[in-house]
PDB file of C-alpha atoms in Angstrom:
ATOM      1  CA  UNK A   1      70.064 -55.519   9.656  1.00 87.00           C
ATOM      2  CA  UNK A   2      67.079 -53.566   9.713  1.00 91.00           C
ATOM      3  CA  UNK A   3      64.891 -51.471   6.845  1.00 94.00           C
ATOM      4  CA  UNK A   4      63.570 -48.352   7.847  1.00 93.00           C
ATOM      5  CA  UNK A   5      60.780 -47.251   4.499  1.00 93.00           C
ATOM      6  CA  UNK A   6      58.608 -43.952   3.735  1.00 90.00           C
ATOM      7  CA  UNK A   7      56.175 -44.810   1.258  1.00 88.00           C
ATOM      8  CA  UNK A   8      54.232 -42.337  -0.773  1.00 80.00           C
ATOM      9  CA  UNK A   9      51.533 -43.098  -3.556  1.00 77.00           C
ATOM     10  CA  UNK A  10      53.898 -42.698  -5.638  1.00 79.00           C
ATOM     11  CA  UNK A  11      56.886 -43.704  -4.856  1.00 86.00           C
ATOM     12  CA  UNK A  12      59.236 -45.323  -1.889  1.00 92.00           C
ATOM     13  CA  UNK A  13      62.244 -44.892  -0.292  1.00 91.00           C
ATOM     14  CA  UNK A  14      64.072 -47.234   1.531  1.00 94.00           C
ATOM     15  CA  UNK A  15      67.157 -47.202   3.975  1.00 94.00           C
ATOM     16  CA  UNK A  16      68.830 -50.474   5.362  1.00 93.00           C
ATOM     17  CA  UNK A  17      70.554 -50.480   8.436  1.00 91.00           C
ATOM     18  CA  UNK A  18      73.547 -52.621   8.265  1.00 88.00           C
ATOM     19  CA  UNK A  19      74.911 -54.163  11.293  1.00 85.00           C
ATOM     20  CA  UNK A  20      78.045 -52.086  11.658  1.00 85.00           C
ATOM     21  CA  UNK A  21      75.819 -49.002  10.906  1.00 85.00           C
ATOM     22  CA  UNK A  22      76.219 -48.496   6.997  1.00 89.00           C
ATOM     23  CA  UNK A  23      72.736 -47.035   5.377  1.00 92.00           C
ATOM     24  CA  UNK A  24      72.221 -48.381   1.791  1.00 92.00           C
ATOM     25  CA  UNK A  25      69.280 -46.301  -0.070  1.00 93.00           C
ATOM     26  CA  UNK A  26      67.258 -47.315  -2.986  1.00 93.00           C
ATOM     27  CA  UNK A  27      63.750 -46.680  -4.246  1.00 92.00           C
ATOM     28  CA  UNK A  28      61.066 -48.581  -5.442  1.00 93.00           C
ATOM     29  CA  UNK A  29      57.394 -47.470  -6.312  1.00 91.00           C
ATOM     30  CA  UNK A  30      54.584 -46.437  -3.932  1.00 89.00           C
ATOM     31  CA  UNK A  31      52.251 -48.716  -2.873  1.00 89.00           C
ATOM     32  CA  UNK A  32      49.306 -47.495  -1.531  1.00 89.00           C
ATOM     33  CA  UNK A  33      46.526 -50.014  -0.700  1.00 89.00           C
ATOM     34  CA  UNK A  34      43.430 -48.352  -1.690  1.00 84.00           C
ATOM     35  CA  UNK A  35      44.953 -48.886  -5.209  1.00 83.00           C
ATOM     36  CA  UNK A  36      47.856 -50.982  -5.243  1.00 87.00           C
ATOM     37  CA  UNK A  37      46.681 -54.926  -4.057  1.00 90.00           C
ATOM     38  CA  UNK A  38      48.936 -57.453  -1.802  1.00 94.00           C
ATOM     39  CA  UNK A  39      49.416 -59.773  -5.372  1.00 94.00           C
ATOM     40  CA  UNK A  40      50.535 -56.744  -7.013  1.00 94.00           C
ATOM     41  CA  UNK A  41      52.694 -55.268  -4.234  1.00 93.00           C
ATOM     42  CA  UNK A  42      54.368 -58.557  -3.618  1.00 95.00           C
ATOM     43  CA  UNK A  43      54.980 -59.232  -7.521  1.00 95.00           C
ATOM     44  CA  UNK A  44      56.635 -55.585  -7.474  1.00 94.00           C
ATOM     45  CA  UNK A  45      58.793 -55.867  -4.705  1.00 93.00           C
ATOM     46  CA  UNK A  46      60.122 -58.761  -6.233  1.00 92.00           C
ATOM     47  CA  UNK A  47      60.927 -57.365  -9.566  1.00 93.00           C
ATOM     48  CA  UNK A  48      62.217 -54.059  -7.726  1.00 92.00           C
ATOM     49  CA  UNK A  49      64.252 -54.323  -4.890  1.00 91.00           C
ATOM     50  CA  UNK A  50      67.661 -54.552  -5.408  1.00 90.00           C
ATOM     51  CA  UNK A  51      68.916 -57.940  -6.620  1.00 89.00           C
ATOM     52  CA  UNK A  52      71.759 -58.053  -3.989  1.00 89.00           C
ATOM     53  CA  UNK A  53      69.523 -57.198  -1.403  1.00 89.00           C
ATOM     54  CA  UNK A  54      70.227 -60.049   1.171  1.00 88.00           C
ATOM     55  CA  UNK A  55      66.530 -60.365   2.740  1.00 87.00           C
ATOM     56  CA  UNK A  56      66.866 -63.116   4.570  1.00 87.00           C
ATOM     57  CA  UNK A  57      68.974 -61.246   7.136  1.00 89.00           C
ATOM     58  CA  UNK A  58      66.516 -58.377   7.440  1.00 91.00           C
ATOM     59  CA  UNK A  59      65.703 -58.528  10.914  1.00 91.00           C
ATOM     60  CA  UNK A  60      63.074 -55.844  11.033  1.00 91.00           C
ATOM     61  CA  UNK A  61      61.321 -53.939   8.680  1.00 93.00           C
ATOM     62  CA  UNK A  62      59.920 -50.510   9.533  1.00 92.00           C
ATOM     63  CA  UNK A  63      57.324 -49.330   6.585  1.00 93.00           C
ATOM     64  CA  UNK A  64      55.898 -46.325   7.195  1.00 93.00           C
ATOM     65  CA  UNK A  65      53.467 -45.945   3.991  1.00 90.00           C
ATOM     66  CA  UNK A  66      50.437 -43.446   2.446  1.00 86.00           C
ATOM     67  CA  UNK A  67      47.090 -44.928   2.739  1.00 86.00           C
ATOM     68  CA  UNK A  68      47.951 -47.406   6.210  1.00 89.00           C
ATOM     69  CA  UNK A  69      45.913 -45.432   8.255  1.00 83.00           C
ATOM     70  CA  UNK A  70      43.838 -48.352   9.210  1.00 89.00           C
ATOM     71  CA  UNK A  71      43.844 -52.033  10.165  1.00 89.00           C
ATOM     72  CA  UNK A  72      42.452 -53.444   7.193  1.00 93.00           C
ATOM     73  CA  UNK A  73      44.737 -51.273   4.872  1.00 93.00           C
ATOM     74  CA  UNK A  74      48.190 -52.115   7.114  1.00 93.00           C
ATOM     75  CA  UNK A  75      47.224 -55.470   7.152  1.00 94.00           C
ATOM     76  CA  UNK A  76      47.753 -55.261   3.453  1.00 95.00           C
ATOM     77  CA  UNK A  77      50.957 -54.056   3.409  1.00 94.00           C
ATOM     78  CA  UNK A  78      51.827 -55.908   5.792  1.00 95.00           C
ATOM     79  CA  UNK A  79      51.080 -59.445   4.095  1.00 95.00           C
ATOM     80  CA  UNK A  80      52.892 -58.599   0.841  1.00 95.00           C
ATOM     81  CA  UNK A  81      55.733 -57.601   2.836  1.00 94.00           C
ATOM     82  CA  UNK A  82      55.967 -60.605   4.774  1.00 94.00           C
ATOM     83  CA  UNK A  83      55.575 -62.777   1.451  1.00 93.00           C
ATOM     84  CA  UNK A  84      59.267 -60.436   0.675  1.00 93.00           C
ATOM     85  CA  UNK A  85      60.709 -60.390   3.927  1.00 92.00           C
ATOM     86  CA  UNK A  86      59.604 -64.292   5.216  1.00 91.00           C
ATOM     87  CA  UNK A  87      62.672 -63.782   8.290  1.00 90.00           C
ATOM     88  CA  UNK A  88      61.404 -60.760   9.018  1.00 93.00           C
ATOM     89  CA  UNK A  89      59.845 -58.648  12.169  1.00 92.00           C
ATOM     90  CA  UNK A  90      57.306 -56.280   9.780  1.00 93.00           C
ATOM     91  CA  UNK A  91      55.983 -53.388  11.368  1.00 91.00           C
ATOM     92  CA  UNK A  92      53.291 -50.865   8.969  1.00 93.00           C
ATOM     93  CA  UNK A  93      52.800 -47.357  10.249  1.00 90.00           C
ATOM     94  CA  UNK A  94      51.177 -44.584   8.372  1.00 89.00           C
ATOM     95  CA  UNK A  95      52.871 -42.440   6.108  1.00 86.00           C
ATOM     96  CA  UNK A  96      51.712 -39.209   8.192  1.00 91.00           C
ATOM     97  CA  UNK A  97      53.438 -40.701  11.410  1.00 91.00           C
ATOM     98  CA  UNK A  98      56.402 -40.535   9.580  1.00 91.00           C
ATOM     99  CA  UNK A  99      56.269 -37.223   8.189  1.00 93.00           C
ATOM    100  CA  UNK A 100      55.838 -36.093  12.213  1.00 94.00           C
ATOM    101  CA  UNK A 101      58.510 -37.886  13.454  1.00 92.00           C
ATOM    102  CA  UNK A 102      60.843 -36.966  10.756  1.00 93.00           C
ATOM    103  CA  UNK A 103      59.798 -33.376  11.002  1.00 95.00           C
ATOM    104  CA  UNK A 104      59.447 -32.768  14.746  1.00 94.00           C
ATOM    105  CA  UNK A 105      61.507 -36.184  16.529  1.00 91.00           C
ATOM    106  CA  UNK A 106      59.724 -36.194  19.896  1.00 90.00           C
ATOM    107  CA  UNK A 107      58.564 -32.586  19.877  1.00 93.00           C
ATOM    108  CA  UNK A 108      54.928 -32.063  19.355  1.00 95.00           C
ATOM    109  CA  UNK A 109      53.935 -29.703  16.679  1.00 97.00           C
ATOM    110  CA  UNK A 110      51.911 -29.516  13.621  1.00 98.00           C
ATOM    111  CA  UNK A 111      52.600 -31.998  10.577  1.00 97.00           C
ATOM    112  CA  UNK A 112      51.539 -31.872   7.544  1.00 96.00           C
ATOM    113  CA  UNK A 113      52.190 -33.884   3.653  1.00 94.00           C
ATOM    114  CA  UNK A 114      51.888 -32.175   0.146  1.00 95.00           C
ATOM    115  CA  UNK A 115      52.874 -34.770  -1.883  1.00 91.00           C
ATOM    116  CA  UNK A 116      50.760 -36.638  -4.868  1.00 88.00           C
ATOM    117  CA  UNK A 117      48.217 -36.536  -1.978  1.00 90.00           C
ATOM    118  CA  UNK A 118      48.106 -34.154   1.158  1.00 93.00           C
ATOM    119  CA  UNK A 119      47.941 -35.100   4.792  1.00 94.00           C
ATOM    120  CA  UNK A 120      47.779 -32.640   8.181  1.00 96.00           C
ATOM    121  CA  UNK A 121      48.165 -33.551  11.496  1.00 96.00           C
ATOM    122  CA  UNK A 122      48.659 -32.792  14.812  1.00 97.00           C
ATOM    123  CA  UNK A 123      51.747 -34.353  16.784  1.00 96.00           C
ATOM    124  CA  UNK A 124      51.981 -35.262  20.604  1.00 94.00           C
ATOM    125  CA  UNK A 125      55.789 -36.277  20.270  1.00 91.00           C
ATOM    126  CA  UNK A 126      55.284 -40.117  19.904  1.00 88.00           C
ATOM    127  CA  UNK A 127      51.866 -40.479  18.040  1.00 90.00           C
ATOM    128  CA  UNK A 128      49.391 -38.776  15.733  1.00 93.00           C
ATOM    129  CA  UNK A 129      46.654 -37.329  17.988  1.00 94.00           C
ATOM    130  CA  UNK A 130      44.249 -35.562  15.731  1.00 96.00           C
ATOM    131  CA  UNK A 131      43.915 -35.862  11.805  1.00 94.00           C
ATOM    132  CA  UNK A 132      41.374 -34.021   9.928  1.00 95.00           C
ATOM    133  CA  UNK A 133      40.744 -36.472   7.048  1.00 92.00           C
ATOM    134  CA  UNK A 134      42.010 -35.116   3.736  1.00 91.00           C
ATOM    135  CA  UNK A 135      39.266 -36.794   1.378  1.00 88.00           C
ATOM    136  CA  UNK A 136      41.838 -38.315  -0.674  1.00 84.00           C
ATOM    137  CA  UNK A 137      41.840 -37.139  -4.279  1.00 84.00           C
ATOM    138  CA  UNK A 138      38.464 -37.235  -5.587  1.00 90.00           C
ATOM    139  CA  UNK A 139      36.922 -35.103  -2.815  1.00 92.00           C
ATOM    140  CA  UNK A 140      39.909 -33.150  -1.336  1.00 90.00           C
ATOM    141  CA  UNK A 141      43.549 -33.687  -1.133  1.00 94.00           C
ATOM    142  CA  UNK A 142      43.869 -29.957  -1.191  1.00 96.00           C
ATOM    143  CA  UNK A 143      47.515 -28.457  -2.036  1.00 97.00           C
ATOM    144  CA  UNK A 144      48.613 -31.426  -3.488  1.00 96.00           C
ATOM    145  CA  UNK A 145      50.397 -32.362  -6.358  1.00 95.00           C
ATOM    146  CA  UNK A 146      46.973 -34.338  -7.552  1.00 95.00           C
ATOM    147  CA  UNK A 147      45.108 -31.138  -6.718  1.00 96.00           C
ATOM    148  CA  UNK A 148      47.613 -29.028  -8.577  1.00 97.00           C
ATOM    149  CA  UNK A 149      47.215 -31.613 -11.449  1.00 96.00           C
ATOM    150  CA  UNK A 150      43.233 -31.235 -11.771  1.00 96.00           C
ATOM    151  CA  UNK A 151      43.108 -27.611 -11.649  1.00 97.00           C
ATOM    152  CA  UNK A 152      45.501 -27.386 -14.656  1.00 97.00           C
ATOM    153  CA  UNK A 153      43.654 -30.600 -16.677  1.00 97.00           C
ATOM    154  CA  UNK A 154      40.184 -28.844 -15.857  1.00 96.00           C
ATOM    155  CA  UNK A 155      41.562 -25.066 -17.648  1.00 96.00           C
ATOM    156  CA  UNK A 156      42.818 -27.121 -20.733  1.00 96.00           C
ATOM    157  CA  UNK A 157      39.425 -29.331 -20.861  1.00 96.00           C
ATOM    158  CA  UNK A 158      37.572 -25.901 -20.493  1.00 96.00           C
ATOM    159  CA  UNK A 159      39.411 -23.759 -22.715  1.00 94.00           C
ATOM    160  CA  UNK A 160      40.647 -21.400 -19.802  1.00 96.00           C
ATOM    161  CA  UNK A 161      44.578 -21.716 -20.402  1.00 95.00           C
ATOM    162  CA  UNK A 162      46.269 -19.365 -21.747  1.00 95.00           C
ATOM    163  CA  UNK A 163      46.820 -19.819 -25.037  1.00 95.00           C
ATOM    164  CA  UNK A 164      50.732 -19.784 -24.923  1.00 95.00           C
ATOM    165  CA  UNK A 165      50.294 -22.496 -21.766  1.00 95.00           C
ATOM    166  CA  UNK A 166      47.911 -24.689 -23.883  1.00 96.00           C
ATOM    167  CA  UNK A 167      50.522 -24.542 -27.037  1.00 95.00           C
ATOM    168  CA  UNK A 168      53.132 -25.684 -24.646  1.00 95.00           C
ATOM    169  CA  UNK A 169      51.149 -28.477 -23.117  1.00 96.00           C
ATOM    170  CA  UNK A 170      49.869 -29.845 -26.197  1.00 96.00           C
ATOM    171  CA  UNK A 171      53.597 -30.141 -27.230  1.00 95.00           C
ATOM    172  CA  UNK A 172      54.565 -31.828 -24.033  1.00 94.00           C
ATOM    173  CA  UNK A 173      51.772 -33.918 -23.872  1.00 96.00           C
ATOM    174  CA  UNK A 174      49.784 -34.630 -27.313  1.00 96.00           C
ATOM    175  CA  UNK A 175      46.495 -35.175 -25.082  1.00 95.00           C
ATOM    176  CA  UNK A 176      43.117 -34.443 -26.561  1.00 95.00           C
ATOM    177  CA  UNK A 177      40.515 -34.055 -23.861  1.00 94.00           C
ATOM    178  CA  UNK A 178      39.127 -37.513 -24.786  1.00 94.00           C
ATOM    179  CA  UNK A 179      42.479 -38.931 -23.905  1.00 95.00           C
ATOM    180  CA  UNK A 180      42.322 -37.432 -20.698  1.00 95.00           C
ATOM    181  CA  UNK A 181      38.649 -38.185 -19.886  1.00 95.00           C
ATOM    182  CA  UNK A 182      39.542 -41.656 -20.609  1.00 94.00           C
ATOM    183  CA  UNK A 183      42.439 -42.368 -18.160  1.00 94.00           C
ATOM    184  CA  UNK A 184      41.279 -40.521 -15.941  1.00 93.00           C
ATOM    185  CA  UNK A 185      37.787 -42.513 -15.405  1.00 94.00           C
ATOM    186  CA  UNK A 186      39.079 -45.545 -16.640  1.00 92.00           C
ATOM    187  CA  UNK A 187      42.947 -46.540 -16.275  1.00 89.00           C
ATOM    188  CA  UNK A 188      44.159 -47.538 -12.553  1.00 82.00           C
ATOM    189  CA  UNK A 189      45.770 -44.749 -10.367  1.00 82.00           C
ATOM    190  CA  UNK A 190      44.642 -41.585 -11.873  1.00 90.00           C
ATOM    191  CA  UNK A 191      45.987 -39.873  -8.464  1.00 89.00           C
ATOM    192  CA  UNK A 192      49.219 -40.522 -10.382  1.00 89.00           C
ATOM    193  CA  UNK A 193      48.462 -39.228 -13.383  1.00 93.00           C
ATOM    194  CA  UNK A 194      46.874 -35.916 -12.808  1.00 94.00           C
ATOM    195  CA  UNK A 195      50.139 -35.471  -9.894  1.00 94.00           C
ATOM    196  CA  UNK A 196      52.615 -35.972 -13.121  1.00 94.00           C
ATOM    197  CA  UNK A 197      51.294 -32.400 -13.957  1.00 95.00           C
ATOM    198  CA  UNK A 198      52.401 -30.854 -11.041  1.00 94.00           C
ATOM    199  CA  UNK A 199      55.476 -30.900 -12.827  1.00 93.00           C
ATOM    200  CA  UNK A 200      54.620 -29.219 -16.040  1.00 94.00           C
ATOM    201  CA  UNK A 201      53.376 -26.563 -13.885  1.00 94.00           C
ATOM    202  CA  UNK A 202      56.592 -26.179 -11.999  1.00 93.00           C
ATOM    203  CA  UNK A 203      58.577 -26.227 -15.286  1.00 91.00           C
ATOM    204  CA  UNK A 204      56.490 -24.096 -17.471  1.00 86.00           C
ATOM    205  CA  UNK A 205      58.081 -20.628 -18.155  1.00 84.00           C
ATOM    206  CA  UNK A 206      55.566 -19.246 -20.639  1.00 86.00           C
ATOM    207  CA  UNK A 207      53.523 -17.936 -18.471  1.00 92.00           C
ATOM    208  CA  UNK A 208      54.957 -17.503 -14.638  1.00 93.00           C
ATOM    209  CA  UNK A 209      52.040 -15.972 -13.386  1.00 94.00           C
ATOM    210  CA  UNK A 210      49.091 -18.226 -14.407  1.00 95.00           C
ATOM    211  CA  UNK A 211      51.386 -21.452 -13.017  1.00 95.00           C
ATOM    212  CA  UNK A 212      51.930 -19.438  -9.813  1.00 95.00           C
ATOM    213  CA  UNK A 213      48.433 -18.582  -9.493  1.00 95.00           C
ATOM    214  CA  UNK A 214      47.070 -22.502 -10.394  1.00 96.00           C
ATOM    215  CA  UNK A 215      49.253 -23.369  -7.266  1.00 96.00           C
ATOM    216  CA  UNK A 216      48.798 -20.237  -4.806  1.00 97.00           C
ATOM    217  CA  UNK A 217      45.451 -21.297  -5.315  1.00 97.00           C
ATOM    218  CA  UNK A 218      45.703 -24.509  -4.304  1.00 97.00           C
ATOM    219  CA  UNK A 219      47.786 -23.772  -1.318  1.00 98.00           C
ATOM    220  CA  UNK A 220      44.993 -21.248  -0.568  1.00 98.00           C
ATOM    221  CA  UNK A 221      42.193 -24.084  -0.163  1.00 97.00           C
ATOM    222  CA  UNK A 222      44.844 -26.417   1.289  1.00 98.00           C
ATOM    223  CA  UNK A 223      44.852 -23.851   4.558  1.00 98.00           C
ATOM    224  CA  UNK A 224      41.109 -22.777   4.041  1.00 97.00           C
ATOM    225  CA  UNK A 225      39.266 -26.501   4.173  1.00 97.00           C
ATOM    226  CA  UNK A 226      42.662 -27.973   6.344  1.00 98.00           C
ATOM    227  CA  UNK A 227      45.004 -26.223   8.369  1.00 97.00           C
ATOM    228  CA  UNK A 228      42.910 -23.380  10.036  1.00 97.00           C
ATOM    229  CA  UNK A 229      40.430 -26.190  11.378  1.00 97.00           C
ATOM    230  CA  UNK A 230      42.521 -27.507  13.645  1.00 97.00           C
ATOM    231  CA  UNK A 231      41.783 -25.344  16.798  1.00 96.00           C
ATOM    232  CA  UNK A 232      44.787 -22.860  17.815  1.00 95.00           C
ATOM    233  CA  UNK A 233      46.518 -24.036  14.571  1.00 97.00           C
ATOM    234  CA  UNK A 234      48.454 -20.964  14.302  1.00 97.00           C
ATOM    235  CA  UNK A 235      50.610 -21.728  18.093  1.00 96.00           C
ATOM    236  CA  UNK A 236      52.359 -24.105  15.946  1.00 97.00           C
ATOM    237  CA  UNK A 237      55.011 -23.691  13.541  1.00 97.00           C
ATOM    238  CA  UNK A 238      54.141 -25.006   9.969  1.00 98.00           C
ATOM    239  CA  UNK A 239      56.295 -28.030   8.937  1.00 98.00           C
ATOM    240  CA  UNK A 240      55.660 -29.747   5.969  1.00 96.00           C
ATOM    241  CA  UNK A 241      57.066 -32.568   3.806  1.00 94.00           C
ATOM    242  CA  UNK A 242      56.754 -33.815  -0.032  1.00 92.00           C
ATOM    243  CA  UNK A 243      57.440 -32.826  -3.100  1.00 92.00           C
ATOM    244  CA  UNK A 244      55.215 -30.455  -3.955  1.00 95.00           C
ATOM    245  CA  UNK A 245      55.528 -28.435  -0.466  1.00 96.00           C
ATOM    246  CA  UNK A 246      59.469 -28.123  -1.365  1.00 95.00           C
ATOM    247  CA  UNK A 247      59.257 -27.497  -5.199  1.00 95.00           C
ATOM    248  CA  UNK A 248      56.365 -24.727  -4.521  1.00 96.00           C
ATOM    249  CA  UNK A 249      58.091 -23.664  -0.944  1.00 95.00           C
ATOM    250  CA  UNK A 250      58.283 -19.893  -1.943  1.00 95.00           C
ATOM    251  CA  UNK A 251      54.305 -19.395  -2.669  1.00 96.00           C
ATOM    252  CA  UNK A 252      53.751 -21.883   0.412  1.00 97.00           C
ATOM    253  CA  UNK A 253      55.531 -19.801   2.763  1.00 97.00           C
ATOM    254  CA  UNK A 254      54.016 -16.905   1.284  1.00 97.00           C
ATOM    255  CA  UNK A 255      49.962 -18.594   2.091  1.00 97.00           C
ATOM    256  CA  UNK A 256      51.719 -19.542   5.306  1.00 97.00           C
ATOM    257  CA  UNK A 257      52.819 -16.598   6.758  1.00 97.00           C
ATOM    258  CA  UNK A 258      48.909 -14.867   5.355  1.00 97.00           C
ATOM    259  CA  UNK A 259      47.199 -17.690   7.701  1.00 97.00           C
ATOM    260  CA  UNK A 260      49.330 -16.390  10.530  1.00 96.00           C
ATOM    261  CA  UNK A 261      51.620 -19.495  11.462  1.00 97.00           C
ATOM    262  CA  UNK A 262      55.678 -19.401  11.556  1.00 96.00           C
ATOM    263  CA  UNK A 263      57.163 -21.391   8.645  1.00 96.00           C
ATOM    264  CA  UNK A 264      58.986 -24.208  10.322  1.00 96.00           C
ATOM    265  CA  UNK A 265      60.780 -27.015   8.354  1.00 94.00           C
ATOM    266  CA  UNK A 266      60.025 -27.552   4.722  1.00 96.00           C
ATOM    267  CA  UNK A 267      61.785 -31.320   3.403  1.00 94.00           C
ATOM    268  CA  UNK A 268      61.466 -32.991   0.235  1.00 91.00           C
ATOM    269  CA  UNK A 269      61.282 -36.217   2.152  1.00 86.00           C
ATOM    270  CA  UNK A 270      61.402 -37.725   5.383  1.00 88.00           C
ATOM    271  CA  UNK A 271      63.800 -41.034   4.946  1.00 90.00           C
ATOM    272  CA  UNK A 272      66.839 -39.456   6.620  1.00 89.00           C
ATOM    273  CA  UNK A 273      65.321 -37.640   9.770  1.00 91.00           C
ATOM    274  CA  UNK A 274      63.166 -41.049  10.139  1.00 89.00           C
ATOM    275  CA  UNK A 275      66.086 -43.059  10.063  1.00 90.00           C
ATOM    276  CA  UNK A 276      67.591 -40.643  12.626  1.00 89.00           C
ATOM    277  CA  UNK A 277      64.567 -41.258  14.969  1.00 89.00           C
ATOM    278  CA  UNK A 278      64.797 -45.189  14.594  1.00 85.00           C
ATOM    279  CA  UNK A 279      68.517 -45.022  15.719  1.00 85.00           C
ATOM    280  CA  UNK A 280      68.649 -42.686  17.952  1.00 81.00           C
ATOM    281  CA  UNK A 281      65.599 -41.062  19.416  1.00 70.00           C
ATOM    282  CA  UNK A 282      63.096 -44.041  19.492  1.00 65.00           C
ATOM    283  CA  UNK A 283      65.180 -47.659  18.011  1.00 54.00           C
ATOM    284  CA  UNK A 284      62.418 -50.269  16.535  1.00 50.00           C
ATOM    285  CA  UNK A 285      58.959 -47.966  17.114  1.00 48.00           C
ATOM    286  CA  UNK A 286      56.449 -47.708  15.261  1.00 47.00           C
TER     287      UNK A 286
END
């Protein structure tokens, strides 16, 4: 049996590969190592994989997660998953290799994340080969769901929402700005926590156009400081996956199609085109 695993910041999803073929899907938080530890990603792997989950016959495990972009952060990972999977062949890739391989199988292309965080690459058909660095979220992550998150908590902080959008948010949320100024500097994994707002922005009805503005906006700087630096960007078609590239799709294709590239695929998440590649177009590579 095998795993195959995309892992966002904020959350993961896992497939196992049974030996007559079955795929068994579950979830389980994100665990990105710039926040999340090895004690604390062992200690939650434990108390949230399934119970029936019968690791030791895990042959391999294929974790493709956000923030393994280098050695020191894979290596990580990749201790607190061999703590959880002792009988087991680990292999940590980057969550950006997996949104490529999902998106494009062994075509090259452009690649890109807009999830809680936002990643863009460039895709040879096996490997990443160039990445302009997204500055995580406190200096860029541009388009994503954290991005889309600060924009809205800076208007309420300032006193720029509209009022109807502030009355509504104060009703979902019963923040003062203190509250917010105080997780946000000072509680772990305030990526998270400004991303959750991506949602309220999504949802909120009161005003259409100021939510669809907060996020063309964001999509707007997302190609501005990304996307059109990668040289003859607009030869490739514009494939994206995550959340907030799916839920926002319609004003994305629209900043798209205004930077001049072809929308391509657009996929809430990666697990079952990345399972498809480990079984079929490249078995066991990472």
């Amino acid at each position: 049996m095998i795993i195959i695993a995309d892992g966002g910041s904020t959350k993961t999803n896992w497939c196992l590969v049974t030996e007559e073929g079955k795929k068994v899907y579950f979830n389980t938080e994100g665990y990105n190592p710039y926040f999340a530890p090895k004690e604390y990603i062992i200690q939650s792997l434990k108390e949230s994989l399934p119970t029936d989950l019968e690791k030791d016959n895990i042959t391999e495990v294929n974790y493709y997660g956000a923030g393994c972009s280098t050695s020191e952060m894979r290596k990580i990972v990749e201790e607190a998953m061999q703590v959880v999977f002792s009988k087991s062949k680990v292999n940590i890739g980057h969550d950006l290799l997996a949104a490529a391989r999902a998106l494009l199988g062994n075509n090259e292309g452009f690649a890109a994340i807009l999830g809680t965080g936002t990643n863009t690459c460039i895709y040879d058909g096996k490997d990443v080969v160039n990445n302009i660095d997204s500055g995580a979220y406190i200096l860029g992550d541009e388009g994503s769901g954290c991005y889309i998150g600060k924009k809205l908590l800076v208007d309420y902080l300032r006193g720029y929402m509209p009022e109807a959008v502030r009355k509504a948010f104060w009703e979902e949320f019963k923040l003062t700005p203190d509250d917010i100024n105080e997780i946000v500097y000072t509680q772990p994994r305030a990526n998270r926590f400004c991303a959750s707002f991506s949602k309220f922005v999504y949802d909120n009805n009161v005003n259409i156009e100021y939510s669809r503005n907060l996020v063309r906006t964001s999509f707007e700087d997302f190609f501005k400081n990304l996307v059109t630096h990668y040289p003859d960007y607009q030869k490739y078609t514009f494939n994206c996956i995550g959340s907030v590239g799916y839920n926002f799709r319609n004003v994305l294709e629209e900043v798209c199609t205004e930077n001049g590239m072809t929308v391509g695929n657009i996929i809430r998440s990666p697990i079952d085109n990345l399972v498809k590649y480990h079984l079929e177009l490249a078995p066991s590579s990472l």
